Coordinates of C-alpha atoms in Angstrom, one line a residue:
X94 CA -0.1 0.1 0.0
X95 CA 1.3 4.3 -1.1
X96 CA 0.3 6.9 0.5
X97 CA 0.4 10.3 1.1
X98 CA 2.8 11.8 4.2
X99 CA 1.9 15.2 4.0
X100 CA -1.6 16.7 3.9
X101 CA -1.1 18.5 -0.1
X102 CA 0.3 21.4 0.5
X103 CA 1.3 21.9 -2.7
X104 CA -0.4 21.1 -6.1
X105 CA 0.3 21.2 -9.4
X106 CA 3.4 23.5 -8.7
X107 CA 4.8 24.5 -12.0
X108 CA 9.0 26.5 -12.5
X109 CA 6.9 29.9 -13.3
X110 CA 6.7 30.4 -9.0
X111 CA 10.8 30.0 -8.5
X112 CA 11.5 33.4 -6.5
X113 CA 15.0 34.6 -8.2
X114 CA 18.1 32.7 -7.3
X115 CA 20.7 34.3 -8.2
X116 CA 23.8 33.9 -5.7
X117 CA 22.5 30.6 -5.0
X118 CA 24.8 27.7 -5.7
X119 CA 23.2 24.1 -6.8
X120 CA 25.2 21.3 -7.2
X121 CA 24.0 18.6 -9.6
X122 CA 25.3 15.0 -9.9
X123 CA 25.1 13.0 -13.2
X124 CA 24.0 17.8 -14.5
X125 CA 25.0 16.0 -18.0
X126 CA 21.6 15.4 -20.1
X127 CA 19.2 13.8 -19.0
X128 CA 16.6 15.0 -16.0
X129 CA 19.5 16.6 -15.1
X130 CA 20.2 18.9 -17.7
X131 CA 16.4 20.1 -17.7
X132 CA 16.6 20.8 -13.8
X133 CA 19.3 22.6 -14.3
X134 CA 18.1 24.9 -17.2
X135 CA 15.2 25.7 -15.0
X136 CA 17.5 26.9 -12.2
X137 CA 19.8 28.7 -14.3
X138 CA 16.9 30.2 -15.8
X139 CA 16.6 32.3 -12.5
X140 CA 19.9 32.4 -12.0
X141 CA 21.0 30.7 -10.1
X142 CA 24.5 29.1 -10.3
X143 CA 25.2 25.4 -11.9
X144 CA 27.8 23.2 -10.1
X145 CA 28.0 20.2 -13.1
X146 CA 29.0 17.1 -11.1
X147 CA 29.1 13.9 -13.6
X148 CA 32.1 10.8 -14.6
X149 CA 32.6 12.9 -18.2
X150 CA 34.2 15.6 -17.6
X151 CA 33.8 17.1 -21.6
X152 CA 30.5 16.2 -21.5
X153 CA 29.6 18.3 -17.9
X154 CA 31.1 20.7 -20.3
X155 CA 29.0 20.0 -22.9
X156 CA 25.9 20.4 -20.5
X157 CA 27.9 23.9 -18.8
X158 CA 27.8 25.2 -22.5
X159 CA 23.9 24.2 -22.8
X160 CA 22.9 26.3 -19.9
X161 CA 25.1 29.4 -19.2
X162 CA 23.5 31.8 -22.3
X163 CA 19.9 31.2 -19.9
X164 CA 20.5 33.0 -16.6
X165 CA 23.2 35.5 -15.1
X166 CA 25.0 32.7 -12.8
X167 CA 27.7 31.6 -13.5
X168 CA 28.2 27.2 -14.2
X169 CA 31.4 24.7 -13.5
X170 CA 31.5 21.7 -13.6
X171 CA 33.2 18.8 -11.4
X172 CA 34.2 15.3 -11.8
X173 CA 32.2 12.6 -9.8
X174 CA 32.5 8.9 -10.2
X175 CA 30.2 7.3 -7.7
X176 CA 30.8 4.3 -7.7
X177 CA 34.1 5.1 -6.8
X178 CA 34.5 5.9 -3.0
X179 CA 38.2 7.5 -3.6
X180 CA 36.1 9.7 -6.5
X181 CA 33.7 10.6 -4.1
X182 CA 35.9 11.9 -2.0
X183 CA 38.4 14.1 -4.3
X184 CA 35.0 15.8 -5.8
X185 CA 33.7 16.7 -2.0
X186 CA 37.4 18.2 -1.6
X187 CA 37.2 20.2 -4.8
X188 CA 34.7 21.3 -3.8
X189 CA 35.2 22.5 -0.4
X190 CA 38.3 23.8 -1.9
X191 CA 36.3 26.0 -4.8
X192 CA 33.1 26.6 -3.1
X193 CA 32.9 26.5 0.0
X194 CA 29.0 27.2 0.4
X195 CA 26.6 25.9 -1.1
X196 CA 22.4 25.5 -0.8
X197 CA 21.1 22.4 -2.4
X198 CA 23.3 19.2 -3.6
X199 CA 21.2 17.7 -5.1
X200 CA 21.5 14.0 -5.6
X201 CA 20.4 13.1 -9.5
X202 CA 22.8 11.2 -10.5
X203 CA 21.9 6.8 -11.5
X204 CA 21.8 3.9 -12.7
X205 CA 19.1 1.9 -13.9
X206 CA 18.6 -2.1 -14.6
X207 CA 22.5 -2.5 -14.9
X208 CA 24.0 -6.4 -15.6
X209 CA 25.1 -8.0 -12.6
X210 CA 28.6 -6.2 -11.7
X211 CA 30.2 -3.9 -9.1
X212 CA 31.7 -0.7 -8.3
X213 CA 34.9 0.4 -7.3
X214 CA 34.8 -0.5 -4.0
X215 CA 33.2 -4.7 -4.5
X216 CA 29.5 -2.6 -4.0
X217 CA 26.1 -4.0 -6.1
X218 CA 26.6 -1.1 -9.1
X219 CA 23.9 0.3 -8.4
X220 CA 23.1 -0.3 -4.8
X221 CA 26.6 1.5 -4.8
X222 CA 25.9 3.9 -7.4
X223 CA 22.1 5.3 -6.5
X224 CA 22.9 4.9 -2.5
X225 CA 25.9 4.9 -1.1
X226 CA 27.8 7.1 -3.8
X227 CA 25.2 9.7 -2.7
X228 CA 25.2 9.4 0.9
X229 CA 29.2 9.5 1.0
X230 CA 29.1 12.8 -1.0
X231 CA 26.5 14.4 1.1
X232 CA 28.7 13.4 4.3
X233 CA 31.2 14.7 3.4
X234 CA 29.2 18.1 2.2
X235 CA 27.1 18.5 4.6
X236 CA 29.0 21.3 5.9
X237 CA 28.4 23.5 3.8
X238 CA 25.2 23.3 3.2
X239 CA 24.7 24.2 7.3
X240 CA 25.7 28.4 6.0
X241 CA 22.8 29.3 3.9
X242 CA 20.5 26.7 4.9
X243 CA 21.3 24.1 2.3
X244 CA 19.2 21.1 1.0
X245 CA 19.8 18.1 -0.1
X246 CA 17.3 16.5 -2.5
X247 CA 17.2 13.0 -3.3
X248 CA 15.6 12.7 -6.5
X249 CA 13.3 8.3 -6.3
X250 CA 11.2 6.9 -7.9
X251 CA 8.2 5.4 -8.3
X252 CA 9.9 1.8 -8.2
X253 CA 10.4 1.7 -5.4
X254 CA 7.0 1.2 -4.2
X255 CA 8.0 -3.2 -5.6
X256 CA 11.6 -2.5 -3.6
X257 CA 12.7 -4.7 -0.3
X258 CA 16.4 -3.4 1.7
X259 CA 17.9 -7.6 1.7
X260 CA 20.2 -6.2 4.9
X261 CA 20.4 -9.9 5.0
X262 CA 22.3 -9.3 1.4
X263 CA 22.9 -6.1 0.4
X264 CA 24.5 -7.0 -2.6
X265 CA 22.7 -9.5 -4.3
X266 CA 24.8 -12.0 -4.3
X267 CA 22.1 -14.2 -4.4
X268 CA 19.7 -14.5 -7.2
X269 CA 20.6 -11.2 -8.6
X270 CA 18.2 -9.7 -10.7
X271 CA 19.1 -5.9 -12.7
X272 CA 15.3 -5.5 -11.1
X273 CA 15.4 -6.3 -8.0
X274 CA 18.8 -4.2 -7.1
X275 CA 17.3 -1.4 -9.6
X276 CA 13.8 -1.6 -7.4
X277 CA 15.9 -1.9 -3.9
X278 CA 19.1 0.8 -4.9
X279 CA 15.6 3.2 -5.3
X280 CA 13.6 2.6 -1.7
X281 CA 17.2 3.8 -0.3
X282 CA 17.2 6.8 -1.7
X283 CA 13.3 7.2 -0.3
X284 CA 14.4 5.4 3.2
X285 CA 17.7 7.4 3.3
X286 CA 16.0 11.0 2.2
X287 CA 13.4 10.6 5.5
X288 CA 15.6 9.5 7.7
X289 CA 17.6 12.0 7.3
X290 CA 15.9 14.2 7.3
X291 CA 14.5 13.7 11.0
X292 CA 17.7 12.6 11.7
X293 CA 19.0 16.5 10.8
X294 CA 16.2 17.9 12.5
X295 CA 16.4 16.4 15.9
X296 CA 20.9 17.4 15.9
X297 CA 19.2 21.6 14.6
X298 CA 20.7 21.3 11.7
X299 CA 19.5 23.9 9.9
X300 CA 20.2 21.3 6.8
X301 CA 17.1 20.1 5.6
X302 CA 16.5 17.3 3.8
X303 CA 13.3 16.3 0.3
X304 CA 12.8 13.5 -1.5
X305 CA 11.1 13.5 -5.3
X306 CA 11.1 11.2 -8.1
X307 CA 10.7 12.1 -11.6
X308 CA 7.2 9.9 -12.7
X309 CA 8.1 7.4 -16.2
X310 CA 10.7 10.4 -18.6
X311 CA 11.8 9.4 -21.3
X312 CA 15.7 10.1 -20.6
X313 CA 19.1 7.4 -21.3
X314 CA 19.0 5.4 -18.2
X315 CA 16.1 3.4 -19.8
X316 CA 19.1 3.6 -22.6
X317 CA 22.3 3.1 -21.1
X318 CA 21.5 0.8 -18.4
X319 CA 19.0 -2.4 -18.6
X320 CA 19.8 -5.5 -20.9
X321 CA 18.1 -9.0 -22.5
X322 CA 14.3 -7.7 -23.7
X323 CA 13.9 -4.5 -21.2
X324 CA 16.0 -1.7 -23.3
X325 CA 14.0 -3.1 -26.5
X326 CA 10.6 -2.5 -24.5
X327 CA 11.9 1.0 -23.4
X328 CA 12.1 1.5 -26.9
X329 CA 8.6 0.9 -27.8
X330 CA 7.0 2.8 -23.7
X331 CA 8.7 6.1 -23.8
X332 CA 7.7 7.8 -27.0
X333 CA 4.0 6.0 -26.2
X334 CA 4.1 6.2 -22.3
X335 CA 6.8 8.1 -21.6
X336 CA 6.4 12.9 -20.3
X337 CA 9.9 14.2 -21.5
X338 CA 13.2 14.5 -18.5
X339 CA 12.0 18.1 -18.7
X340 CA 8.2 17.7 -17.7
X341 CA 9.9 14.7 -15.3
X342 CA 12.8 17.1 -14.0
X343 CA 9.9 19.6 -12.4
X344 CA 9.5 18.0 -9.5
X345 CA 14.0 18.0 -8.4
X346 CA 13.4 21.9 -8.9
X347 CA 9.8 22.3 -7.0
X348 CA 12.1 20.0 -4.2
X349 CA 15.8 22.0 -4.0
X350 CA 14.6 25.3 -4.7
X351 CA 10.7 25.5 -4.3
X352 CA 9.7 28.3 -1.5
X353 CA 6.6 25.7 -0.7
X354 CA 8.9 23.2 -0.7
X355 CA 8.2 21.2 2.1
X356 CA 11.4 20.0 4.9
X357 CA 11.3 15.5 4.5
X358 CA 8.1 15.7 1.9
X359 CA 8.0 13.7 -1.3
X360 CA 6.8 15.3 -5.1
X361 CA 6.4 14.0 -7.9
X362 CA 3.8 13.4 -11.3
X363 CA -0.2 13.0 -10.5
X364 CA -1.7 11.0 -13.8
X365 CA -0.9 7.6 -14.6
X366 CA -0.7 5.9 -11.6
X367 CA 2.2 9.0 -11.0
X368 CA 4.7 8.3 -14.9
X369 CA 3.8 12.2 -15.9
X370 CA 1.9 15.4 -14.9
X371 CA 0.7 17.7 -12.8
X372 CA 3.7 18.1 -10.1
X373 CA 2.4 16.9 -6.0
X374 CA 2.3 15.1 -3.3
X375 CA 3.7 11.5 -4.1
X376 CA 2.9 8.9 -2.9
X377 CA 5.1 6.4 -0.4
X378 CA 4.8 2.8 0.5
X379 CA 4.5 1.7 3.6
X380 CA 8.2 0.2 3.2
X381 CA 9.7 3.6 3.0
X382 CA 8.0 4.4 6.3
X383 CA 9.6 1.8 8.9
X384 CA 11.4 4.2 10.3
X385 CA 14.0 0.7 12.3
X386 CA 15.1 -0.4 8.9
X387 CA 15.8 3.3 8.2
X388 CA 18.5 2.6 11.1
X389 CA 19.3 0.2 10.5
X390 CA 20.1 0.8 6.6
X391 CA 21.7 4.0 8.3
X392 CA 24.4 1.7 10.2
X393 CA 24.8 -0.6 7.6
X394 CA 25.1 2.4 5.1
X395 CA 28.2 4.4 7.5
X396 CA 29.6 0.4 7.2
X397 CA 30.5 0.4 4.6
X398 CA 31.7 4.4 3.2
X399 CA 33.7 4.3 6.8
X400 CA 31.7 7.6 7.0
X401 CA 29.8 7.4 10.8
X402 CA 27.7 10.4 10.3
X403 CA 23.7 9.0 11.2
X404 CA 24.0 7.3 14.2
X405 CA 25.0 8.8 17.4
X406 CA 28.9 8.3 19.2
X407 CA 29.1 5.8 21.2
X408 CA 28.9 6.7 24.7

């Protein structure tokens, strides 16, 4: 079962409602194409400063060239491979030197339904990239948000409704399927986002956390990861059912910079079982609201990344 967790305070939100964002610095992972690029465009049109963080510096620079003419803010790039914790640490250190204060960290980058493979540290690729890489990145950079009462935005998916956190085998070494691993990673994103905001609030941090999903949007996600019958199936379904990437990016823009956004909320499209359409508060599956599972996920994530953050230090 899925349900709303707020009072539907946001209805049919549109990026035209954004205030002027002059001087606001938004850090976007995987922003060189698709949802990340469209998010950057909307923020830049309101004069925000943008930092694209991507594996391929050349593609990041190409995206930057598209966005620079749209507003008065600067557009910079950073190298980041979320499948390598060393790369995450290097990127965080680079950002600390160049931009010691940020207004948002947008956890946009992700991979989907990949063949069984591992990150540099031996984590299952989808869980390691979609969740653990972002977990460490946010932990290393959260203080950069503190001075500006900034936001952490976690992009989940309607696929979280079909996910389960398999704490006995988070890396799916037994019985791996691309879809099972993907839905687990997207559930982890949402569970983490809620736990993150609870923890930030309890510690009186000025930083707030938000979650969102893009519905079923036509992006490279469906063409670069899936194999087997999924890839040709998406080629058929995307033109028929998917909304464009610009529409899919609207929930992220709301979460990153919308004045109407409420901390701890989850935003997404509302039509066709949340696949597309107007943006409002999204439905959350019961398993994403399990606070015991959230606390355990935090402990596991800290152990795997070597970064104590969300759990209190031992007495």
